[in-house]
PDB file of C-alpha atoms (C1' of nucleotides) in Angstrom:
ATOM      1  CA  MET A1387      22.407   6.823  22.352  1.00  0.00           C
ATOM      2  CA  LEU A1388      22.150   7.184  18.805  1.00  0.00           C
ATOM      3  CA  ASN A1389      23.980   3.557  17.998  1.00  0.00           C
ATOM      4  CA  LEU A1390      20.289   1.999  16.870  1.00  0.00           C
ATOM      5  CA  PRO A1391      18.767   4.727  14.987  1.00  0.00           C
ATOM      6  CA  PHE A1392      22.173   4.983  12.610  1.00  0.00           C
ATOM      7  CA  LYS A1393      22.204   1.101  12.496  1.00  0.00           C
ATOM      8  CA  ALA A1394      18.465   1.375  11.303  1.00  0.00           C
ATOM      9  CA  LEU A1395      19.131   4.078   8.729  1.00  0.00           C
ATOM     10  CA  ALA A1396      21.840   1.652   7.336  1.00  0.00           C
ATOM     11  CA  ASP A1397      18.994  -0.362   5.595  1.00  0.00           C
ATOM     12  CA  PRO A1398      17.737   1.292   2.224  1.00  0.00           C
ATOM     13  CA  THR A1399      14.223  -0.072   3.134  1.00  0.00           C
ATOM     14  CA  ARG A1400      14.320   1.436   6.407  1.00  0.00           C
ATOM     15  CA  ARG A1401      15.065   4.793   4.884  1.00  0.00           C
ATOM     16  CA  LYS A1402      12.591   4.434   2.519  1.00  0.00           C
ATOM     17  CA  ILE A1403      10.158   3.790   5.117  1.00  0.00           C
ATOM     18  CA  ILE A1404      11.284   6.901   6.959  1.00  0.00           C
ATOM     19  CA  LEU A1405      10.384   8.751   3.833  1.00  0.00           C
ATOM     20  CA  LEU A1406       6.949   7.525   3.336  1.00  0.00           C
ATOM     21  CA  LEU A1407       6.213   8.280   7.171  1.00  0.00           C
ATOM     22  CA  LYS A1408       7.539  11.828   6.793  1.00  0.00           C
ATOM     23  CA  GLU A1409       4.887  12.266   4.083  1.00  0.00           C
ATOM     24  CA  HIS A1410       1.773  10.918   6.669  1.00  0.00           C
ATOM     25  CA  ASP A1411       1.215   8.341   9.129  1.00  0.00           C
ATOM     26  CA  MET A1412       0.498   4.672   7.547  1.00  0.00           C
ATOM     27  CA  THR A1413      -0.658   1.643   8.468  1.00  0.00           C
ATOM     28  CA  ALA A1414       1.666  -1.512   8.359  1.00  0.00           C
ATOM     29  CA  GLY A1415      -0.271  -2.767   5.553  1.00  0.00           C
ATOM     30  CA  GLU A1416       0.102   0.169   3.383  1.00  0.00           C
ATOM     31  CA  ILE A1417       3.735   0.381   3.920  1.00  0.00           C
ATOM     32  CA  ALA A1418       4.224  -3.372   3.091  1.00  0.00           C
ATOM     33  CA  ASP A1419       2.337  -2.651  -0.249  1.00  0.00           C
ATOM     34  CA  GLN A1420       5.035   0.048  -1.285  1.00  0.00           C
ATOM     35  CA  PHE A1421       7.413  -2.874  -1.172  1.00  0.00           C
ATOM     36  CA  LYS A1422       8.242  -6.179  -2.948  1.00  0.00           C
ATOM     37  CA  MET A1423       9.114  -7.820   0.084  1.00  0.00           C
ATOM     38  CA  THR A1424       6.811  -9.824   2.437  1.00  0.00           C
ATOM     39  CA  LYS A1425       4.655  -8.705   5.135  1.00  0.00           C
ATOM     40  CA  PRO A1426       6.586 -10.473   7.914  1.00  0.00           C
ATOM     41  CA  SER A1427       9.837  -8.793   6.426  1.00  0.00           C
ATOM     42  CA  ILE A1428       8.655  -5.320   6.809  1.00  0.00           C
ATOM     43  CA  SER A1429       7.047  -6.035   9.957  1.00  0.00           C
ATOM     44  CA  HIS A1430      10.442  -6.774  11.007  1.00  0.00           C
ATOM     45  CA  HIS A1431      12.121  -3.526   9.374  1.00  0.00           C
ATOM     46  CA  LEU A1432       8.974  -1.639  11.346  1.00  0.00           C
ATOM     47  CA  SER A1433      10.375  -3.371  14.700  1.00  0.00           C
ATOM     48  CA  THR A1434      13.981  -2.024  14.050  1.00  0.00           C
ATOM     49  CA  LEU A1435      12.510   1.530  13.587  1.00  0.00           C
ATOM     50  CA  LYS A1436      10.495   1.332  16.631  1.00  0.00           C
ATOM     51  CA  GLN A1437      13.599  -0.323  18.871  1.00  0.00           C
ATOM     52  CA  ALA A1438      15.659   2.565  17.340  1.00  0.00           C
ATOM     53  CA  GLN A1439      12.643   4.841  18.241  1.00  0.00           C
ATOM     54  CA  LEU A1440      12.258   6.672  14.820  1.00  0.00           C
ATOM     55  CA  VAL A1441       8.808   5.366  14.774  1.00  0.00           C
ATOM     56  CA  THR A1442       6.220   5.258  16.794  1.00  0.00           C
ATOM     57  CA  ASP A1443       2.999   2.770  16.454  1.00  0.00           C
ATOM     58  CA  GLU A1444      -0.337   2.867  17.703  1.00  0.00           C
ATOM     59  CA  ARG A1445      -3.419   0.389  16.871  1.00  0.00           C
ATOM     60  CA  LYS A1446      -6.434   1.865  15.612  1.00  0.00           C
ATOM     61  CA  GLY A1447      -8.907  -1.154  15.507  1.00  0.00           C
ATOM     62  CA  GLN A1448      -7.545  -3.726  12.982  1.00  0.00           C
ATOM     63  CA  ASN A1449      -4.841  -1.388  11.771  1.00  0.00           C
ATOM     64  CA  ILE A1450      -1.523  -0.186  13.557  1.00  0.00           C
ATOM     65  CA  TYR A1451      -0.639   3.215  12.727  1.00  0.00           C
ATOM     66  CA  TYR A1452       3.054   4.176  12.282  1.00  0.00           C
ATOM     67  CA  SER A1453       4.192   7.446  12.477  1.00  0.00           C
ATOM     68  CA  LEU A1454       7.541   9.167  12.360  1.00  0.00           C
ATOM     69  CA  ASN A1455       9.284   9.855  15.968  1.00  0.00           C
ATOM     70  CA  THR A1456      10.757  13.559  14.705  1.00  0.00           C
ATOM     71  CA  THR A1457      12.781  13.900  18.153  1.00  0.00           C
ATOM     72  CA  VAL A1458      14.844  11.034  17.684  1.00  0.00           C
ATOM     73  CA  PHE A1459      14.911  11.750  13.810  1.00  0.00           C
ATOM     74  CA  GLN A1460      15.929  15.523  14.637  1.00  0.00           C
ATOM     75  CA  GLU A1461      18.712  14.041  17.108  1.00  0.00           C
ATOM     76  CA  VAL A1462      19.972  11.996  14.219  1.00  0.00           C
ATOM     77  CA  VAL A1463      20.487  15.411  12.176  1.00  0.00           C
ATOM     78  CA  ASN A1464      22.009  17.088  15.070  1.00  0.00           C
ATOM     79  CA  TRP A1465      25.065  14.623  15.231  1.00  0.00           C
ATOM     80  CA  PHE A1466      25.978  16.174  11.815  1.00  0.00           C
ATOM     81  CA  PHE A1467      25.631  19.418  13.077  1.00  0.00           C
ATOM     82  CA  ASN A1468      27.411  18.802  16.507  1.00  0.00           C
ATOM     83  CA  ALA A1469      29.774  16.741  14.831  1.00  0.00           C
ATOM     84  CA  GLY A1470      33.551  18.164  15.595  1.00  0.00           C
ATOM     85  CA  HIS A1471      32.344  20.814  18.003  1.00  0.00           C
ATOM     86  CA  VAL A1472      30.915  19.040  20.847  1.00  0.00           C
ATOM     87  CA  ASN A1473      31.285  20.831  24.436  1.00  0.00           C
ATOM     88  CA  GLU A1474      33.144  23.634  23.135  1.00  0.00           C
ATOM     89  CA  GLY A1475      31.014  26.777  23.224  1.00  0.00           C
ATOM     90  CA  GLY A1476      27.411  27.628  24.440  1.00  0.00           C
ATOM     91  CA  ASN A1477      24.935  25.212  23.362  1.00  0.00           C
ATOM     92  CA  SER A1478      24.398  26.674  19.901  1.00  0.00           C
ATOM     93  CA  ASP A1479      22.221  23.565  18.578  1.00  0.00           C
ATOM     94  CA  GLU A1480      18.511  23.649  18.169  1.00  0.00           C
ATOM     95  CA  GLU A1481      17.341  24.815  15.148  1.00  0.00           C
ATOM     96  CA  CYS A1482      20.008  26.287  12.383  1.00  0.00           C
TER      97      CYS A1482
ATOM     98  CA  MET B1037      23.739   6.715  -3.828  1.00  0.00           C
ATOM     99  CA  LEU B1038      23.904   7.151  -0.261  1.00  0.00           C
ATOM    100  CA  ASN B1039      23.666   3.757   0.793  1.00  0.00           C
ATOM    101  CA  LEU B1040      27.536   3.052   1.364  1.00  0.00           C
ATOM    102  CA  PRO B1041      27.722   6.289   3.577  1.00  0.00           C
ATOM    103  CA  PHE B1042      24.811   5.449   5.616  1.00  0.00           C
ATOM    104  CA  LYS B1043      26.078   1.699   6.035  1.00  0.00           C
ATOM    105  CA  ALA B1044      29.445   3.229   6.650  1.00  0.00           C
ATOM    106  CA  LEU B1045      27.773   5.748   9.611  1.00  0.00           C
ATOM    107  CA  ALA B1046      26.082   2.700  11.045  1.00  0.00           C
ATOM    108  CA  ASP B1047      29.565   1.799  13.113  1.00  0.00           C
ATOM    109  CA  PRO B1048      30.227   3.597  16.409  1.00  0.00           C
ATOM    110  CA  THR B1049      34.079   3.361  15.503  1.00  0.00           C
ATOM    111  CA  ARG B1050      33.389   4.885  11.853  1.00  0.00           C
ATOM    112  CA  ARG B1051      31.200   7.785  13.626  1.00  0.00           C
ATOM    113  CA  LYS B1052      34.108   8.301  16.123  1.00  0.00           C
ATOM    114  CA  ILE B1053      36.495   8.625  13.243  1.00  0.00           C
ATOM    115  CA  ILE B1054      34.211  11.054  11.072  1.00  0.00           C
ATOM    116  CA  LEU B1055      34.290  13.288  14.358  1.00  0.00           C
ATOM    117  CA  LEU B1056      38.080  13.106  14.825  1.00  0.00           C
ATOM    118  CA  LEU B1057      38.826  14.001  11.107  1.00  0.00           C
ATOM    119  CA  LYS B1058      36.183  16.828  11.396  1.00  0.00           C
ATOM    120  CA  GLU B1059      38.649  18.375  13.789  1.00  0.00           C
ATOM    121  CA  HIS B1060      41.812  17.752  11.443  1.00  0.00           C
ATOM    122  CA  ASP B1061      43.508  15.489   9.137  1.00  0.00           C
ATOM    123  CA  MET B1062      45.185  12.545  10.770  1.00  0.00           C
ATOM    124  CA  THR B1063      47.172   9.814  10.115  1.00  0.00           C
ATOM    125  CA  ALA B1064      46.034   6.014  10.189  1.00  0.00           C
ATOM    126  CA  GLY B1065      48.172   5.530  13.278  1.00  0.00           C
ATOM    127  CA  GLU B1066      47.269   8.845  14.987  1.00  0.00           C
ATOM    128  CA  ILE B1067      43.615   7.625  14.524  1.00  0.00           C
ATOM    129  CA  ALA B1068      44.482   4.039  15.726  1.00  0.00           C
ATOM    130  CA  ASP B1069      45.861   5.634  18.727  1.00  0.00           C
ATOM    131  CA  GLN B1070      42.453   7.012  19.745  1.00  0.00           C
ATOM    132  CA  PHE B1071      40.819   3.377  19.883  1.00  0.00           C
ATOM    133  CA  LYS B1072      41.688   0.313  22.132  1.00  0.00           C
ATOM    134  CA  MET B1073      41.325  -1.621  18.505  1.00  0.00           C
ATOM    135  CA  THR B1074      44.371  -3.184  16.173  1.00  0.00           C
ATOM    136  CA  LYS B1075      45.725  -1.419  13.698  1.00  0.00           C
ATOM    137  CA  PRO B1076      44.550  -3.722  11.133  1.00  0.00           C
ATOM    138  CA  SER B1077      40.781  -3.095  12.556  1.00  0.00           C
ATOM    139  CA  ILE B1078      41.066   0.469  12.160  1.00  0.00           C
ATOM    140  CA  SER B1079      42.420   0.269   8.681  1.00  0.00           C
ATOM    141  CA  HIS B1080      39.492  -1.862   7.737  1.00  0.00           C
ATOM    142  CA  HIS B1081      37.197   0.735   9.151  1.00  0.00           C
ATOM    143  CA  LEU B1082      39.121   3.429   7.245  1.00  0.00           C
ATOM    144  CA  SER B1083      38.676   1.677   4.019  1.00  0.00           C
ATOM    145  CA  THR B1084      35.062   1.121   4.406  1.00  0.00           C
ATOM    146  CA  LEU B1085      34.959   5.136   5.021  1.00  0.00           C
ATOM    147  CA  LYS B1086      37.086   5.436   1.708  1.00  0.00           C
ATOM    148  CA  GLN B1087      34.430   3.424  -0.231  1.00  0.00           C
ATOM    149  CA  ALA B1088      31.665   5.439   0.911  1.00  0.00           C
ATOM    150  CA  GLN B1089      33.542   8.246  -0.088  1.00  0.00           C
ATOM    151  CA  LEU B1090      33.231   9.793   3.210  1.00  0.00           C
ATOM    152  CA  VAL B1091      36.979  10.146   3.632  1.00  0.00           C
ATOM    153  CA  THR B1092      39.918  10.740   1.621  1.00  0.00           C
ATOM    154  CA  ASP B1093      43.370   9.370   2.087  1.00  0.00           C
ATOM    155  CA  GLU B1094      47.011  10.860   0.808  1.00  0.00           C
ATOM    156  CA  ARG B1095      50.243   9.303   1.529  1.00  0.00           C
ATOM    157  CA  LYS B1096      52.947  11.724   2.666  1.00  0.00           C
ATOM    158  CA  GLY B1097      56.268   9.921   3.027  1.00  0.00           C
ATOM    159  CA  GLN B1098      55.661   7.113   5.226  1.00  0.00           C
ATOM    160  CA  ASN B1099      52.372   8.243   6.793  1.00  0.00           C
ATOM    161  CA  ILE B1100      48.788   8.349   5.076  1.00  0.00           C
ATOM    162  CA  TYR B1101      46.658  11.173   5.817  1.00  0.00           C
ATOM    163  CA  TYR B1102      43.134  11.075   6.091  1.00  0.00           C
ATOM    164  CA  SER B1103      40.340  13.842   5.595  1.00  0.00           C
ATOM    165  CA  LEU B1104      36.869  14.215   5.905  1.00  0.00           C
ATOM    166  CA  ASN B1105      35.070  14.492   2.355  1.00  0.00           C
ATOM    167  CA  THR B1106      32.839  17.138   3.303  1.00  0.00           C
ATOM    168  CA  THR B1107      30.878  16.885  -0.131  1.00  0.00           C
ATOM    169  CA  VAL B1108      29.486  13.594   0.709  1.00  0.00           C
ATOM    170  CA  PHE B1109      29.159  14.109   4.105  1.00  0.00           C
ATOM    171  CA  GLN B1110      27.052  17.161   2.938  1.00  0.00           C
ATOM    172  CA  GLU B1111      24.849  14.795   0.866  1.00  0.00           C
ATOM    173  CA  VAL B1112      23.934  12.447   3.853  1.00  0.00           C
ATOM    174  CA  VAL B1113      22.843  15.659   5.856  1.00  0.00           C
ATOM    175  CA  ASN B1114      20.675  17.105   2.688  1.00  0.00           C
ATOM    176  CA  TRP B1115      19.173  13.555   2.757  1.00  0.00           C
ATOM    177  CA  PHE B1116      17.587  14.437   6.142  1.00  0.00           C
ATOM    178  CA  PHE B1117      16.184  17.771   4.803  1.00  0.00           C
ATOM    179  CA  ASN B1118      15.127  16.428   1.382  1.00  0.00           C
ATOM    180  CA  ALA B1119      13.176  13.413   3.280  1.00  0.00           C
ATOM    181  CA  GLY B1120       9.725  13.815   2.650  1.00  0.00           C
ATOM    182  CA  HIS B1121       9.754  16.965   0.497  1.00  0.00           C
ATOM    183  CA  VAL B1122      11.718  15.789  -2.712  1.00  0.00           C
ATOM    184  CA  ASN B1123      10.604  17.438  -6.069  1.00  0.00           C
ATOM    185  CA  GLU B1124       7.869  19.271  -4.308  1.00  0.00           C
ATOM    186  CA  GLY B1125       8.872  22.930  -4.841  1.00  0.00           C
ATOM    187  CA  GLY B1126      12.124  24.928  -6.020  1.00  0.00           C
ATOM    188  CA  ASN B1127      15.184  23.708  -5.131  1.00  0.00           C
ATOM    189  CA  SER B1128      15.466  25.451  -1.663  1.00  0.00           C
ATOM    190  CA  ASP B1129      18.264  23.277  -0.216  1.00  0.00           C
ATOM    191  CA  GLU B1130      21.825  24.247   0.211  1.00  0.00           C
ATOM    192  CA  GLU B1131      22.299  26.105   3.048  1.00  0.00           C
ATOM    193  CA  CYS B1132      19.469  25.939   5.649  1.00  0.00           C
TER     194      CYS B1132
ATOM    195  C1'  DT C 255      71.080  -2.306   0.780  1.00  0.00           C
ATOM    196  C1'  DC C 256      68.736  -3.480   5.062  1.00  0.00           C
ATOM    197  C1'  DA C 257      66.480  -2.456   9.415  1.00  0.00           C
ATOM    198  C1'  DA C 258      62.843  -0.139  11.025  1.00  0.00           C
ATOM    199  C1'  DC C 259      58.461   2.165  10.927  1.00  0.00           C
ATOM    200  C1'  DA C 260      53.736   3.243   9.034  1.00  0.00           C
ATOM    201  C1'  DG C 261      50.104   0.942   7.112  1.00  0.00           C
ATOM    202  C1'  DT C 262      47.503  -2.426   4.458  1.00  0.00           C
ATOM    203  C1'  DT C 263      46.281  -7.288   2.613  1.00  0.00           C
ATOM    204  C1'  DA C 264      44.664 -12.170   3.500  1.00  0.00           C
ATOM    205  C1'  DG C 265      42.682 -15.574   6.018  1.00  0.00           C
ATOM    206  C1'  DA C 266      39.962 -17.434   9.650  1.00  0.00           C
ATOM    207  C1'  DT C 267      36.027 -16.947  13.002  1.00  0.00           C
ATOM    208  C1'  DA C 268      32.098 -15.643  15.663  1.00  0.00           C
ATOM    209  C1'  DA C 269      28.579 -12.218  15.648  1.00  0.00           C
ATOM    210  C1'  DT C 270      24.749 -10.099  13.236  1.00  0.00           C
ATOM    211  C1'  DT C 271      21.243  -9.451   9.757  1.00  0.00           C
ATOM    212  C1'  DA C 272      18.018  -9.809   6.082  1.00  0.00           C
ATOM    213  C1'  DT C 273      14.723 -12.480   4.124  1.00  0.00           C
ATOM    214  C1'  DC C 274      11.434 -16.028   3.823  1.00  0.00           C
ATOM    215  C1'  DT C 275       7.345 -19.536   5.329  1.00  0.00           C
ATOM    216  C1'  DA C 276       4.442 -21.067   8.604  1.00  0.00           C
ATOM    217  C1'  DA C 277       1.962 -20.482  12.716  1.00  0.00           C
ATOM    218  C1'  DA C 278       0.072 -17.260  16.421  1.00  0.00           C
ATOM    219  C1'  DT C 279      -2.369 -13.216  17.862  1.00  0.00           C
ATOM    220  C1'  DA C 280      -5.679  -9.536  17.795  1.00  0.00           C
ATOM    221  C1'  DT C 281      -9.927  -7.120  16.088  1.00  0.00           C
ATOM    222  C1'  DC C 282     -14.326  -6.778  13.645  1.00  0.00           C
ATOM    223  C1'  DT C 283     -18.287  -8.135  11.872  1.00  0.00           C
ATOM    224  C1'  DA C 284     -21.905 -11.647  10.454  1.00  0.00           C
TER     225       DA C 284
ATOM    226  C1'  DT D 756     -19.010 -17.740  18.575  1.00  0.00           C
ATOM    227  C1'  DA D 757     -16.862 -18.588  13.605  1.00  0.00           C
ATOM    228  C1'  DG D 758     -14.444 -16.617   9.807  1.00  0.00           C
ATOM    229  C1'  DA D 759     -12.392 -12.890   7.588  1.00  0.00           C
ATOM    230  C1'  DT D 760      -8.235  -9.437   7.976  1.00  0.00           C
ATOM    231  C1'  DA D 761      -4.439  -7.392   9.743  1.00  0.00           C
ATOM    232  C1'  DT D 762      -0.280  -7.581  11.683  1.00  0.00           C
ATOM    233  C1'  DT D 763       3.243 -10.054  14.679  1.00  0.00           C
ATOM    234  C1'  DT D 764       5.916 -13.899  16.304  1.00  0.00           C
ATOM    235  C1'  DA D 765       8.994 -18.074  15.560  1.00  0.00           C
ATOM    236  C1'  DG D 766      12.195 -20.543  13.527  1.00  0.00           C
ATOM    237  C1'  DA D 767      15.287 -21.531   9.530  1.00  0.00           C
ATOM    238  C1'  DT D 768      19.080 -20.179   6.281  1.00  0.00           C
ATOM    239  C1'  DA D 769      22.134 -17.670   3.696  1.00  0.00           C
ATOM    240  C1'  DA D 770      24.785 -13.291   3.388  1.00  0.00           C
ATOM    241  C1'  DT D 771      27.212  -9.657   5.684  1.00  0.00           C
ATOM    242  C1'  DT D 772      30.264  -7.750   9.065  1.00  0.00           C
ATOM    243  C1'  DA D 773      33.482  -6.629  12.761  1.00  0.00           C
ATOM    244  C1'  DT D 774      37.647  -8.489  14.795  1.00  0.00           C
ATOM    245  C1'  DC D 775      41.688 -10.738  15.231  1.00  0.00           C
ATOM    246  C1'  DT D 776      46.424 -12.528  13.993  1.00  0.00           C
ATOM    247  C1'  DA D 777      50.111 -13.159  10.458  1.00  0.00           C
ATOM    248  C1'  DA D 778      52.197 -11.954   6.517  1.00  0.00           C
ATOM    249  C1'  DC D 779      52.903  -8.240   3.225  1.00  0.00           C
ATOM    250  C1'  DT D 780      54.220  -3.674   0.815  1.00  0.00           C
ATOM    251  C1'  DG D 781      55.882   1.193   0.940  1.00  0.00           C
ATOM    252  C1'  DT D 782      59.382   4.576   2.430  1.00  0.00           C
ATOM    253  C1'  DT D 783      63.200   6.455   5.199  1.00  0.00           C
ATOM    254  C1'  DG D 784      67.572   6.922   6.486  1.00  0.00           C
ATOM    255  C1'  DA D 785      72.010   4.720   8.132  1.00  0.00           C
TER     256       DA D 785
END
DNA sequence: TCAACAGTTAGATAATTATCTAAATATCTA
DNA sequence: TAGATATTTAGATAATTATCTAACTGTTGA
């Protein structure tokens, strides 16, 4: 279901995090440095994005690296294309 | 700003309304008939979509017809494409 | 002009969310 | 093993949101 991803994208801070992660993977600290918010607040946003499966995380030593999960990201993009003509023809999604 | 559209799309009822309007214009009543919710609740959702400029409304006699505003809808789609490579090359958006 | 119909606005309430500070957990290094 | 660093979890609070019922507004046609 796309409910969690859409809810996650509703917040501007989380959308900016997505944009940052589209550039390259980043640690939680590097991400937090881009905002005026406290680290716990950013951590909470990262947790929301993780629950929505829009990002993944991996610990490397002291740091936790976050990456964009392009699969779910793409599924959201597909919603916009499928919107209105789902179950009507052959599966002409995938790439555009 | 895309904040209102993204917030509007965070609700599943509103996303379903968008899908309905992608098919064809509908009156507020026809839209409400598709849901188990009360008319005032749907009216509130329509108002949110209108504020986000994702839909437009036009009264025709007793009915108010709602239509999808494809311009703003497309701007949201573009966010996903522009995400990560904004201001990097020539304007290679528009169609894909 | 009045009754019926279509839709919105107002006001209330319960649930969710964003943010903060303080405390906890995990890892590294001396 | 203790101290420093990176990050998350807990708990609190204020703001926002979704939904309902009741009341209101606008339009039509008898």
